[in-house]
């Protein structure tokens, strides 16, 4: 799966869970500061991403995933 | 220091009869039933397959993402509160948030969230349980969301007294303003538990009507053929305001909340006191608190849920505490029983009856019980000058609440 494909998959999840416009989702965007994803919604995003991409994202990793790009890199490395 | 007067300056509701107050009131005056057959697959196995479901689903009003984090009871409380807030004209009034409180309760709370998340837990494991579960099922959730939405900083309160909740929440709002802790209180009740488990629980108590073949005729307070209540869902919210505060901003005033009476039976966990002793005291306290002459209270929106025992006990209590002059209405004949929202919705009906000089009908009263010895506006609404009116709400646990409203 390419980085763009992972980004698109995350955009789908973000729209479903937090109402984020898919056009706003890009690797440089911060989940909290740019996309207004709060901590409870972030939990939902992580669980949905695990399911979608078949990866495990432990809670202690989540705090390192500040931007969409961080998440894409993590998912890319795991899958 | 004299006690401040409290008035009602805003109304909001979403009910089985309509998505707002105006449509609900129109339907009430027209004598329409909001009860229908439950067509959901899960209903087939239940002894009770009827309910009064919302006329307008919350998904038609609130956006999808917001609804993901709201229990249905929270969503409709928010909708009713937003309506009441807009109706009161408080949105851009410059009201100090520290003078704004919320008192919104629920009889049962977020039961449908609890049950749905338990299904997920069983089927998919703990990691799949929504992180919104706790704020969705907590009983203070509806009040907290309303407070958050309106920016209320004088305290957010959630009364829980079963089917008396909505009325008691309004009584608490009256106390808060009288005590000087707020100038405005957004008060009411909400309930949304049309789900097989609560229905099965009430049905096991033999408390519900099983007139499944005639949904619109199932809720029939005081009628000889009554066989239990019909579960309804909805929310009702009123804006209570210190009278001087309302006058200073030139607010439109619907009615005055003149007094409240709250008692408890200390008798049985579900049965009302055999002589209606607690209800009599609640009505008497409300009348005394209001300072209104009994003879001016010419209309009562009764609790009357369509159960064999409760309906008649209330008649006896009203005769003892008020006399034989008031004209009654049981609007649950149309809305079903909204449990924790009932006292709030019925307060709204009481307020509008005063404003419009019209008593809403009690439908399905075809063959009145011999014990019905007070006048009821049966089948059709009735025009009458109403200087003051009373609303009763009683709940499992032995809660009795009576509210007295008067013309503004």
GROMACS .gro file of C-alpha atoms in nm:
model
  487
    1UNK     CA    1   0.000   0.000   0.000
    2UNK     CA    2   0.140   0.341  -0.096
    3UNK     CA    3   0.159   0.635   0.140
    4UNK     CA    4  -0.112   0.807  -0.062
    5UNK     CA    5  -0.340   0.508  -0.027
    6UNK     CA    6  -0.286   0.501   0.349
    7UNK     CA    7  -0.355   0.875   0.370
    8UNK     CA    8  -0.677   0.828   0.173
    9UNK     CA    9  -0.780   0.545   0.406
   10UNK     CA   10  -0.714   0.764   0.710
   11UNK     CA   11  -0.914   1.044   0.552
   12UNK     CA   12  -1.213   0.812   0.520
   13UNK     CA   13  -1.186   0.719   0.887
   14UNK     CA   14  -1.146   1.081   0.995
   15UNK     CA   15  -1.455   1.182   0.801
   16UNK     CA   16  -1.662   0.903   0.950
   17UNK     CA   17  -1.546   0.948   1.310
   18UNK     CA   18  -1.484   1.319   1.342
   19UNK     CA   19  -1.647   1.483   1.042
   20UNK     CA   20  -1.313   1.597   0.899
   21UNK     CA   21  -1.330   1.708   0.535
   22UNK     CA   22  -1.118   1.455   0.337
   23UNK     CA   23  -0.970   1.743   0.136
   24UNK     CA   24  -0.812   1.877   0.458
   25UNK     CA   25  -0.627   1.553   0.530
   26UNK     CA   26  -0.259   1.567   0.431
   27UNK     CA   27   0.064   1.426   0.574
   28UNK     CA   28   0.169   1.754   0.731
   29UNK     CA   29  -0.154   1.807   0.924
   30UNK     CA   30  -0.165   1.767   1.302
   31UNK     CA   31  -0.461   1.561   1.427
   32UNK     CA   32  -0.535   1.790   1.719
   33UNK     CA   33  -0.419   2.133   1.604
   34UNK     CA   34  -0.519   2.124   1.237
   35UNK     CA   35  -0.798   1.869   1.214
   36UNK     CA   36  -0.966   1.927   1.556
   37UNK     CA   37  -0.965   1.559   1.648
   38UNK     CA   38  -1.011   1.538   2.025
   39UNK     CA   39  -0.869   1.264   2.245
   40UNK     CA   40  -1.180   1.044   2.245
   41UNK     CA   41  -1.217   1.067   1.869
   42UNK     CA   42  -0.846   0.983   1.834
   43UNK     CA   43  -0.915   0.657   2.017
   44UNK     CA   44  -1.184   0.581   1.761
   45UNK     CA   45  -0.951   0.669   1.474
   46UNK     CA   46  -0.683   0.434   1.607
   47UNK     CA   47  -0.921   0.141   1.652
   48UNK     CA   48  -1.069   0.196   1.307
   49UNK     CA   49  -0.721   0.220   1.153
   50UNK     CA   50  -0.614  -0.104   1.316
   51UNK     CA   51  -0.912  -0.274   1.159
   52UNK     CA   52  -0.873  -0.112   0.817
   53UNK     CA   53  -0.499  -0.166   0.777
   54UNK     CA   54  -0.461  -0.488   0.977
   55UNK     CA   55  -0.201  -0.342   1.213
   56UNK     CA   56  -0.164  -0.303   1.590
   57UNK     CA   57  -0.120   0.048   1.727
   58UNK     CA   58  -0.043   0.022   2.100
   59UNK     CA   59  -0.159   0.307   2.326
   60UNK     CA   60   0.201   0.412   2.400
   61UNK     CA   61   0.259   0.463   2.027
   62UNK     CA   62  -0.049   0.680   1.980
   63UNK     CA   63   0.108   0.975   2.161
   64UNK     CA   64   0.388   0.979   1.900
   65UNK     CA   65   0.141   1.004   1.613
   66UNK     CA   66   0.106   1.382   1.607
   67UNK     CA   67   0.048   1.424   1.236
   68UNK     CA   68  -0.122   1.230   0.960
   69UNK     CA   69   0.228   1.166   0.822
   70UNK     CA   70   0.338   1.010   1.153
   71UNK     CA   71   0.043   0.771   1.134
   72UNK     CA   72   0.110   0.690   0.769
   73UNK     CA   73   0.474   0.606   0.848
   74UNK     CA   74   0.377   0.386   1.142
   75UNK     CA   75   0.114   0.196   0.943
   76UNK     CA   76   0.351   0.163   0.645
   77UNK     CA   77   0.623   0.014   0.869
   78UNK     CA   78   0.383  -0.233   1.034
   79UNK     CA   79   0.201  -0.359   0.730
   80UNK     CA   80  -3.573   4.028   5.120
   81UNK     CA   81  -3.882   3.927   4.928
   82UNK     CA   82  -3.880   3.609   4.726
   83UNK     CA   83  -3.826   3.667   4.353
   84UNK     CA   84  -4.105   3.581   4.109
   85UNK     CA   85  -4.018   3.325   3.842
   86UNK     CA   86  -4.161   3.326   3.492
   87UNK     CA   87  -4.142   3.104   3.186
   88UNK     CA   88  -3.989   3.277   2.885
   89UNK     CA   89  -3.902   2.992   2.651
   90UNK     CA   90  -4.035   2.650   2.550
   91UNK     CA   91  -3.882   2.363   2.355
   92UNK     CA   92  -3.985   2.005   2.285
   93UNK     CA   93  -3.948   1.713   2.053
   94UNK     CA   94  -4.223   1.456   2.104
   95UNK     CA   95  -4.422   1.175   1.945
   96UNK     CA   96  -4.662   1.443   1.819
   97UNK     CA   97  -4.413   1.682   1.662
   98UNK     CA   98  -4.056   1.799   1.634
   99UNK     CA   99  -4.123   2.123   1.819
  100UNK     CA  100  -4.364   2.287   2.063
  101UNK     CA  101  -4.597   2.440   1.802
  102UNK     CA  102  -4.656   2.116   1.611
  103UNK     CA  103  -4.692   1.919   1.935
  104UNK     CA  104  -4.947   2.164   2.075
  105UNK     CA  105  -5.146   2.171   1.748
  106UNK     CA  106  -5.158   1.792   1.745
  107UNK     CA  107  -5.268   1.784   2.110
  108UNK     CA  108  -5.551   2.029   2.051
  109UNK     CA  109  -5.658   1.822   1.751
  110UNK     CA  110  -5.665   1.509   1.968
  111UNK     CA  111  -5.410   1.317   1.763
  112UNK     CA  112  -5.245   1.001   1.895
  113UNK     CA  113  -4.869   0.962   1.868
  114UNK     CA  114  -4.883   0.590   1.942
  115UNK     CA  115  -4.805   0.338   1.671
  116UNK     CA  116  -4.703  -0.023   1.622
  117UNK     CA  117  -4.338  -0.112   1.674
  118UNK     CA  118  -4.231  -0.257   1.341
  119UNK     CA  119  -3.870  -0.327   1.444
  120UNK     CA  120  -3.772  -0.691   1.419
  121UNK     CA  121  -3.694  -0.712   1.791
  122UNK     CA  122  -4.051  -0.616   1.880
  123UNK     CA  123  -4.204  -0.937   1.747
  124UNK     CA  124  -4.101  -1.138   2.055
  125UNK     CA  125  -4.238  -0.885   2.307
  126UNK     CA  126  -4.576  -0.890   2.477
  127UNK     CA  127  -4.593  -0.512   2.414
  128UNK     CA  128  -4.547  -0.407   2.050
  129UNK     CA  129  -4.664  -0.045   2.058
  130UNK     CA  130  -4.500   0.282   2.161
  131UNK     CA  131  -4.512   0.657   2.104
  132UNK     CA  132  -4.199   0.716   1.896
  133UNK     CA  133  -4.055   1.056   1.809
  134UNK     CA  134  -4.227   1.232   1.520
  135UNK     CA  135  -3.893   1.376   1.404
  136UNK     CA  136  -3.581   1.166   1.440
  137UNK     CA  137  -3.280   1.350   1.592
  138UNK     CA  138  -3.081   1.264   1.277
  139UNK     CA  139  -3.300   1.511   1.089
  140UNK     CA  140  -3.187   1.790   1.323
  141UNK     CA  141  -2.833   1.721   1.444
  142UNK     CA  142  -2.536   1.629   1.229
  143UNK     CA  143  -2.407   1.274   1.209
  144UNK     CA  144  -2.073   1.333   1.378
  145UNK     CA  145  -2.236   1.505   1.676
  146UNK     CA  146  -2.486   1.223   1.710
  147UNK     CA  147  -2.202   0.966   1.735
  148UNK     CA  148  -2.124   1.098   2.082
  149UNK     CA  149  -2.479   1.152   2.205
  150UNK     CA  150  -2.717   0.903   2.356
  151UNK     CA  151  -3.061   0.951   2.202
  152UNK     CA  152  -3.183   1.100   2.533
  153UNK     CA  153  -2.898   1.352   2.519
  154UNK     CA  154  -2.960   1.439   2.154
  155UNK     CA  155  -3.326   1.520   2.210
  156UNK     CA  156  -3.257   1.713   2.532
  157UNK     CA  157  -3.015   1.923   2.331
  158UNK     CA  158  -3.268   1.978   2.053
  159UNK     CA  159  -3.542   2.082   2.298
  160UNK     CA  160  -3.303   2.308   2.491
  161UNK     CA  161  -3.182   2.480   2.174
  162UNK     CA  162  -3.543   2.548   2.078
  163UNK     CA  163  -3.629   2.684   2.424
  164UNK     CA  164  -3.316   2.898   2.428
  165UNK     CA  165  -3.393   3.049   2.088
  166UNK     CA  166  -3.759   3.092   2.184
  167UNK     CA  167  -3.659   3.290   2.495
  168UNK     CA  168  -3.447   3.523   2.285
  169UNK     CA  169  -3.149   3.470   2.510
  170UNK     CA  170  -2.895   3.387   2.241
  171UNK     CA  171  -2.742   3.732   2.208
  172UNK     CA  172  -2.883   3.886   2.523
  173UNK     CA  173  -2.552   3.926   2.701
  174UNK     CA  174  -2.663   3.698   2.986
  175UNK     CA  175  -2.376   3.638   3.228
  176UNK     CA  176  -2.290   3.264   3.200
  177UNK     CA  177  -2.237   3.257   3.577
  178UNK     CA  178  -2.607   3.346   3.617
  179UNK     CA  179  -2.725   3.063   3.391
  180UNK     CA  180  -2.796   2.714   3.530
  181UNK     CA  181  -2.932   2.391   3.385
  182UNK     CA  182  -3.167   2.141   3.548
  183UNK     CA  183  -3.244   1.859   3.305
  184UNK     CA  184  -3.311   1.505   3.420
  185UNK     CA  185  -3.390   1.165   3.283
  186UNK     CA  186  -3.580   0.880   3.440
  187UNK     CA  187  -3.364   0.601   3.306
  188UNK     CA  188  -3.066   0.766   3.136
  189UNK     CA  189  -2.851   0.623   2.860
  190UNK     CA  190  -2.982   0.267   2.876
  191UNK     CA  191  -2.983   0.215   2.500
  192UNK     CA  192  -2.616   0.315   2.482
  193UNK     CA  193  -2.531   0.076   2.765
  194UNK     CA  194  -2.709  -0.211   2.592
  195UNK     CA  195  -2.567  -0.137   2.247
  196UNK     CA  196  -2.212  -0.115   2.379
  197UNK     CA  197  -2.262  -0.437   2.575
  198UNK     CA  198  -2.355  -0.604   2.246
  199UNK     CA  199  -2.026  -0.475   2.099
  200UNK     CA  200  -1.832  -0.593   2.404
  201UNK     CA  201  -1.978  -0.942   2.374
  202UNK     CA  202  -1.935  -0.964   1.998
  203UNK     CA  203  -1.602  -0.787   1.940
  204UNK     CA  204  -1.426  -0.741   2.273
  205UNK     CA  205  -1.339  -0.446   2.496
  206UNK     CA  206  -1.120  -0.259   2.249
  207UNK     CA  207  -1.418  -0.203   2.021
  208UNK     CA  208  -1.627  -0.038   2.296
  209UNK     CA  209  -1.676   0.328   2.206
  210UNK     CA  210  -1.469   0.582   2.404
  211UNK     CA  211  -1.791   0.787   2.415
  212UNK     CA  212  -1.974   0.516   2.611
  213UNK     CA  213  -1.946   0.668   2.959
  214UNK     CA  214  -2.045   1.026   2.874
  215UNK     CA  215  -2.331   0.882   2.668
  216UNK     CA  216  -2.477   0.664   2.941
  217UNK     CA  217  -2.412   0.878   3.249
  218UNK     CA  218  -2.740   1.009   3.392
  219UNK     CA  219  -2.612   1.368   3.407
  220UNK     CA  220  -2.520   1.351   3.037
  221UNK     CA  221  -2.826   1.537   2.900
  222UNK     CA  222  -2.788   1.822   3.152
  223UNK     CA  223  -2.415   1.839   3.092
  224UNK     CA  224  -2.454   1.860   2.714
  225UNK     CA  225  -2.717   2.133   2.745
  226UNK     CA  226  -2.490   2.324   2.982
  227UNK     CA  227  -2.199   2.285   2.744
  228UNK     CA  228  -2.401   2.397   2.444
  229UNK     CA  229  -2.546   2.704   2.618
  230UNK     CA  230  -2.236   2.788   2.820
  231UNK     CA  231  -2.409   2.758   3.158
  232UNK     CA  232  -2.170   2.820   3.447
  233UNK     CA  233  -2.403   2.854   3.746
  234UNK     CA  234  -2.434   2.477   3.787
  235UNK     CA  235  -2.566   2.186   3.587
  236UNK     CA  236  -2.808   1.958   3.771
  237UNK     CA  237  -2.971   1.628   3.687
  238UNK     CA  238  -3.266   1.523   3.895
  239UNK     CA  239  -3.368   1.157   3.878
  240UNK     CA  240  -3.710   1.071   4.020
  241UNK     CA  241  -3.844   0.829   3.758
  242UNK     CA  242  -4.164   0.960   3.602
  243UNK     CA  243  -4.162   1.271   3.822
  244UNK     CA  244  -3.820   1.377   3.692
  245UNK     CA  245  -3.924   1.646   3.442
  246UNK     CA  246  -4.149   1.820   3.694
  247UNK     CA  247  -3.896   1.791   3.973
  248UNK     CA  248  -3.625   1.938   3.748
  249UNK     CA  249  -3.851   2.239   3.692
  250UNK     CA  250  -3.917   2.263   4.067
  251UNK     CA  251  -3.542   2.262   4.127
  252UNK     CA  252  -3.505   2.543   3.874
  253UNK     CA  253  -3.760   2.744   4.071
  254UNK     CA  254  -3.560   2.686   4.390
  255UNK     CA  255  -3.234   2.788   4.224
  256UNK     CA  256  -3.375   3.122   4.109
  257UNK     CA  257  -3.551   3.184   4.440
  258UNK     CA  258  -3.225   3.112   4.623
  259UNK     CA  259  -3.051   3.371   4.406
  260UNK     CA  260  -2.804   3.126   4.250
  261UNK     CA  261  -2.906   3.207   3.890
  262UNK     CA  262  -3.126   3.443   3.691
  263UNK     CA  263  -3.209   3.189   3.422
  264UNK     CA  264  -3.249   2.811   3.450
  265UNK     CA  265  -3.298   2.587   3.149
  266UNK     CA  266  -3.508   2.307   3.298
  267UNK     CA  267  -3.684   1.994   3.185
  268UNK     CA  268  -3.666   1.624   3.118
  269UNK     CA  269  -3.571   1.376   2.851
  270UNK     CA  270  -3.624   1.007   2.783
  271UNK     CA  271  -3.547   0.767   2.501
  272UNK     CA  272  -3.567   0.401   2.600
  273UNK     CA  273  -3.776   0.240   2.331
  274UNK     CA  274  -3.569  -0.076   2.333
  275UNK     CA  275  -3.663  -0.439   2.406
  276UNK     CA  276  -3.505  -0.454   2.753
  277UNK     CA  277  -3.685  -0.160   2.921
  278UNK     CA  278  -4.007  -0.263   2.745
  279UNK     CA  279  -3.967  -0.621   2.866
  280UNK     CA  280  -3.897  -0.492   3.218
  281UNK     CA  281  -4.206  -0.273   3.233
  282UNK     CA  282  -4.410  -0.546   3.066
  283UNK     CA  283  -4.297  -0.797   3.329
  284UNK     CA  284  -4.433  -0.559   3.592
  285UNK     CA  285  -4.766  -0.578   3.403
  286UNK     CA  286  -4.753  -0.199   3.390
  287UNK     CA  287  -4.796  -0.156   3.014
  288UNK     CA  288  -5.091  -0.172   2.780
  289UNK     CA  289  -5.095  -0.479   2.555
  290UNK     CA  290  -5.356  -0.337   2.320
  291UNK     CA  291  -5.120  -0.415   2.033
  292UNK     CA  292  -5.389  -0.427   1.766
  293UNK     CA  293  -5.517  -0.075   1.836
  294UNK     CA  294  -5.211   0.140   1.910
  295UNK     CA  295  -5.396   0.472   1.895
  296UNK     CA  296  -5.652   0.349   2.147
  297UNK     CA  297  -5.404   0.194   2.390
  298UNK     CA  298  -5.342   0.499   2.610
  299UNK     CA  299  -5.681   0.566   2.767
  300UNK     CA  300  -5.655   0.731   3.110
  301UNK     CA  301  -5.965   0.698   3.330
  302UNK     CA  302  -6.140   0.478   3.075
  303UNK     CA  303  -6.279   0.147   3.203
  304UNK     CA  304  -6.087  -0.037   2.932
  305UNK     CA  305  -5.745   0.099   3.034
  306UNK     CA  306  -5.482  -0.171   3.078
  307UNK     CA  307  -5.154   0.010   3.142
  308UNK     CA  308  -4.935   0.288   3.008
  309UNK     CA  309  -4.785   0.324   2.663
  310UNK     CA  310  -4.413   0.399   2.653
  311UNK     CA  311  -4.322   0.724   2.480
  312UNK     CA  312  -3.998   0.903   2.403
  313UNK     CA  313  -3.919   1.273   2.386
  314UNK     CA  314  -3.787   1.579   2.561
  315UNK     CA  315  -3.939   1.895   2.702
  316UNK     CA  316  -3.747   2.200   2.820
  317UNK     CA  317  -3.860   2.534   2.962
  318UNK     CA  318  -3.662   2.849   3.025
  319UNK     CA  319  -3.729   2.976   3.377
  320UNK     CA  320  -3.628   3.331   3.448
  321UNK     CA  321  -3.633   3.570   3.740
  322UNK     CA  322  -3.933   3.790   3.659
  323UNK     CA  323  -3.745   4.117   3.703
  324UNK     CA  324  -3.468   3.991   3.477
  325UNK     CA  325  -3.721   3.900   3.208
  326UNK     CA  326  -3.897   4.235   3.241
  327UNK     CA  327  -3.569   4.428   3.219
  328UNK     CA  328  -3.488   4.274   2.882
  329UNK     CA  329  -3.846   4.300   2.757
  330UNK     CA  330  -3.885   3.924   2.722
  331UNK     CA  331  -4.211   3.764   2.615
  332UNK     CA  332  -4.355   3.582   2.918
  333UNK     CA  333  -4.569   3.269   2.873
  334UNK     CA  334  -4.672   3.219   3.234
  335UNK     CA  335  -4.554   3.246   3.591
  336UNK     CA  336  -4.426   2.942   3.778
  337UNK     CA  337  -4.597   3.029   4.103
  338UNK     CA  338  -4.518   2.730   4.320
  339UNK     CA  339  -4.403   2.373   4.358
  340UNK     CA  340  -4.471   2.090   4.599
  341UNK     CA  341  -4.248   1.787   4.638
  342UNK     CA  342  -4.317   1.493   4.869
  343UNK     CA  343  -4.220   1.129   4.901
  344UNK     CA  344  -4.448   0.842   5.001
  345UNK     CA  345  -4.211   0.624   5.209
  346UNK     CA  346  -4.460   0.348   5.132
  347UNK     CA  347  -4.360   0.116   4.845
  348UNK     CA  348  -4.092   0.114   4.577
  349UNK     CA  349  -4.342   0.107   4.290
  350UNK     CA  350  -4.698   0.118   4.424
  351UNK     CA  351  -4.839   0.463   4.498
  352UNK     CA  352  -4.966   0.513   4.852
  353UNK     CA  353  -5.305   0.343   4.882
  354UNK     CA  354  -5.486   0.666   4.975
  355UNK     CA  355  -5.268   0.892   4.761
  356UNK     CA  356  -5.138   1.054   5.079
  357UNK     CA  357  -4.810   1.175   4.925
  358UNK     CA  358  -4.984   1.310   4.617
  359UNK     CA  359  -5.234   1.501   4.831
  360UNK     CA  360  -4.951   1.661   5.028
  361UNK     CA  361  -4.759   1.751   4.711
  362UNK     CA  362  -5.061   1.925   4.559
  363UNK     CA  363  -5.139   2.103   4.888
  364UNK     CA  364  -4.778   2.216   4.921
  365UNK     CA  365  -4.770   2.347   4.566
  366UNK     CA  366  -5.090   2.542   4.621
  367UNK     CA  367  -4.964   2.685   4.950
  368UNK     CA  368  -4.626   2.769   4.797
  369UNK     CA  369  -4.793   2.949   4.507
  370UNK     CA  370  -5.019   3.166   4.721
  371UNK     CA  371  -5.289   3.109   4.459
  372UNK     CA  372  -5.650   3.052   4.569
  373UNK     CA  373  -5.760   2.693   4.500
  374UNK     CA  374  -6.062   2.823   4.317
  375UNK     CA  375  -5.837   2.995   4.064
  376UNK     CA  376  -5.676   2.662   3.973
  377UNK     CA  377  -5.940   2.565   3.721
  378UNK     CA  378  -5.735   2.319   3.516
  379UNK     CA  379  -5.512   2.024   3.597
  380UNK     CA  380  -5.285   1.842   3.355
  381UNK     CA  381  -5.298   1.512   3.542
  382UNK     CA  382  -5.027   1.249   3.569
  383UNK     CA  383  -5.291   0.990   3.463
  384UNK     CA  384  -5.084   0.726   3.284
  385UNK     CA  385  -5.368   0.486   3.194
  386UNK     CA  386  -5.290   0.233   3.466
  387UNK     CA  387  -5.580   0.072   3.655
  388UNK     CA  388  -5.478   0.187   4.005
  389UNK     CA  389  -5.286   0.514   3.962
  390UNK     CA  390  -5.546   0.698   3.755
  391UNK     CA  391  -5.814   0.673   4.023
  392UNK     CA  392  -5.584   0.751   4.315
  393UNK     CA  393  -5.498   1.082   4.150
  394UNK     CA  394  -5.867   1.171   4.119
  395UNK     CA  395  -5.911   1.118   4.492
  396UNK     CA  396  -5.600   1.321   4.568
  397UNK     CA  397  -5.714   1.610   4.349
  398UNK     CA  398  -6.058   1.615   4.509
  399UNK     CA  399  -5.904   1.623   4.856
  400UNK     CA  400  -5.632   1.878   4.786
  401UNK     CA  401  -5.805   2.106   4.535
  402UNK     CA  402  -6.180   2.043   4.536
  403UNK     CA  403  -6.427   1.935   4.271
  404UNK     CA  404  -6.401   2.232   4.035
  405UNK     CA  405  -6.091   2.178   3.814
  406UNK     CA  406  -6.127   2.051   3.458
  407UNK     CA  407  -5.873   1.779   3.390
  408UNK     CA  408  -5.677   1.662   3.093
  409UNK     CA  409  -5.456   1.357   3.048
  410UNK     CA  410  -5.237   1.440   2.752
  411UNK     CA  411  -5.063   1.102   2.788
  412UNK     CA  412  -5.369   0.970   2.606
  413UNK     CA  413  -5.201   1.123   2.297
  414UNK     CA  414  -4.828   1.132   2.374
  415UNK     CA  415  -4.791   0.807   2.566
  416UNK     CA  416  -4.585   0.817   2.884
  417UNK     CA  417  -4.254   0.996   2.837
  418UNK     CA  418  -4.130   0.885   3.182
  419UNK     CA  419  -3.862   1.136   3.286
  420UNK     CA  420  -3.977   1.385   3.022
  421UNK     CA  421  -4.348   1.356   3.108
  422UNK     CA  422  -4.358   1.625   3.377
  423UNK     CA  423  -4.172   1.867   3.152
  424UNK     CA  424  -4.384   1.810   2.842
  425UNK     CA  425  -4.700   1.828   3.049
  426UNK     CA  426  -4.582   2.150   3.213
  427UNK     CA  427  -4.549   2.292   2.862
  428UNK     CA  428  -4.905   2.179   2.785
  429UNK     CA  429  -5.022   2.339   3.112
  430UNK     CA  430  -4.846   2.666   3.029
  431UNK     CA  431  -4.994   2.678   2.678
  432UNK     CA  432  -5.341   2.592   2.813
  433UNK     CA  433  -5.316   2.901   3.033
  434UNK     CA  434  -5.183   3.117   2.749
  435UNK     CA  435  -5.446   3.010   2.498
  436UNK     CA  436  -5.739   2.958   2.734
  437UNK     CA  437  -5.790   2.607   2.607
  438UNK     CA  438  -5.779   2.267   2.773
  439UNK     CA  439  -5.635   1.991   2.553
  440UNK     CA  440  -5.851   1.683   2.512
  441UNK     CA  441  -5.821   1.343   2.673
  442UNK     CA  442  -5.873   1.101   2.389
  443UNK     CA  443  -6.005   0.745   2.419
  444UNK     CA  444  -6.218   0.829   2.722
  445UNK     CA  445  -6.511   0.638   2.575
  446UNK     CA  446  -6.640   0.465   2.886
  447UNK     CA  447  -6.535   0.662   3.195
  448UNK     CA  448  -6.455   0.471   3.512
  449UNK     CA  449  -6.719   0.525   3.783
  450UNK     CA  450  -6.443   0.662   4.001
  451UNK     CA  451  -6.391   0.953   3.763
  452UNK     CA  452  -6.578   1.214   3.961
  453UNK     CA  453  -6.409   1.523   3.820
  454UNK     CA  454  -6.478   1.698   3.492
  455UNK     CA  455  -6.252   1.600   3.203
  456UNK     CA  456  -6.221   1.759   2.860
  457UNK     CA  457  -6.292   1.428   2.684
  458UNK     CA  458  -6.232   1.377   2.311
  459UNK     CA  459  -6.233   1.748   2.226
  460UNK     CA  460  -6.043   2.048   2.355
  461UNK     CA  461  -6.241   2.296   2.561
  462UNK     CA  462  -6.212   2.673   2.581
  463UNK     CA  463  -6.194   2.815   2.931
  464UNK     CA  464  -6.033   3.118   3.092
  465UNK     CA  465  -5.751   2.972   3.302
  466UNK     CA  466  -5.604   3.206   3.564
  467UNK     CA  467  -5.400   2.921   3.714
  468UNK     CA  468  -5.339   2.553   3.649
  469UNK     CA  469  -5.164   2.261   3.809
  470UNK     CA  470  -4.943   1.985   3.670
  471UNK     CA  471  -4.891   1.658   3.856
  472UNK     CA  472  -4.609   1.408   3.812
  473UNK     CA  473  -4.554   1.094   4.017
  474UNK     CA  474  -4.275   0.840   3.992
  475UNK     CA  475  -4.164   0.493   4.093
  476UNK     CA  476  -3.989   0.531   4.425
  477UNK     CA  477  -4.279   0.725   4.572
  478UNK     CA  478  -4.195   1.065   4.423
  479UNK     CA  479  -4.477   1.321   4.404
  480UNK     CA  480  -4.438   1.659   4.239
  481UNK     CA  481  -4.699   1.925   4.173
  482UNK     CA  482  -4.639   2.258   3.998
  483UNK     CA  483  -4.868   2.561   3.988
  484UNK     CA  484  -4.852   2.796   3.691
  485UNK     CA  485  -5.048   3.120   3.659
  486UNK     CA  486  -5.113   3.374   3.387
  487UNK     CA  487  -4.820   3.607   3.337
   0.00000   0.00000   0.00000
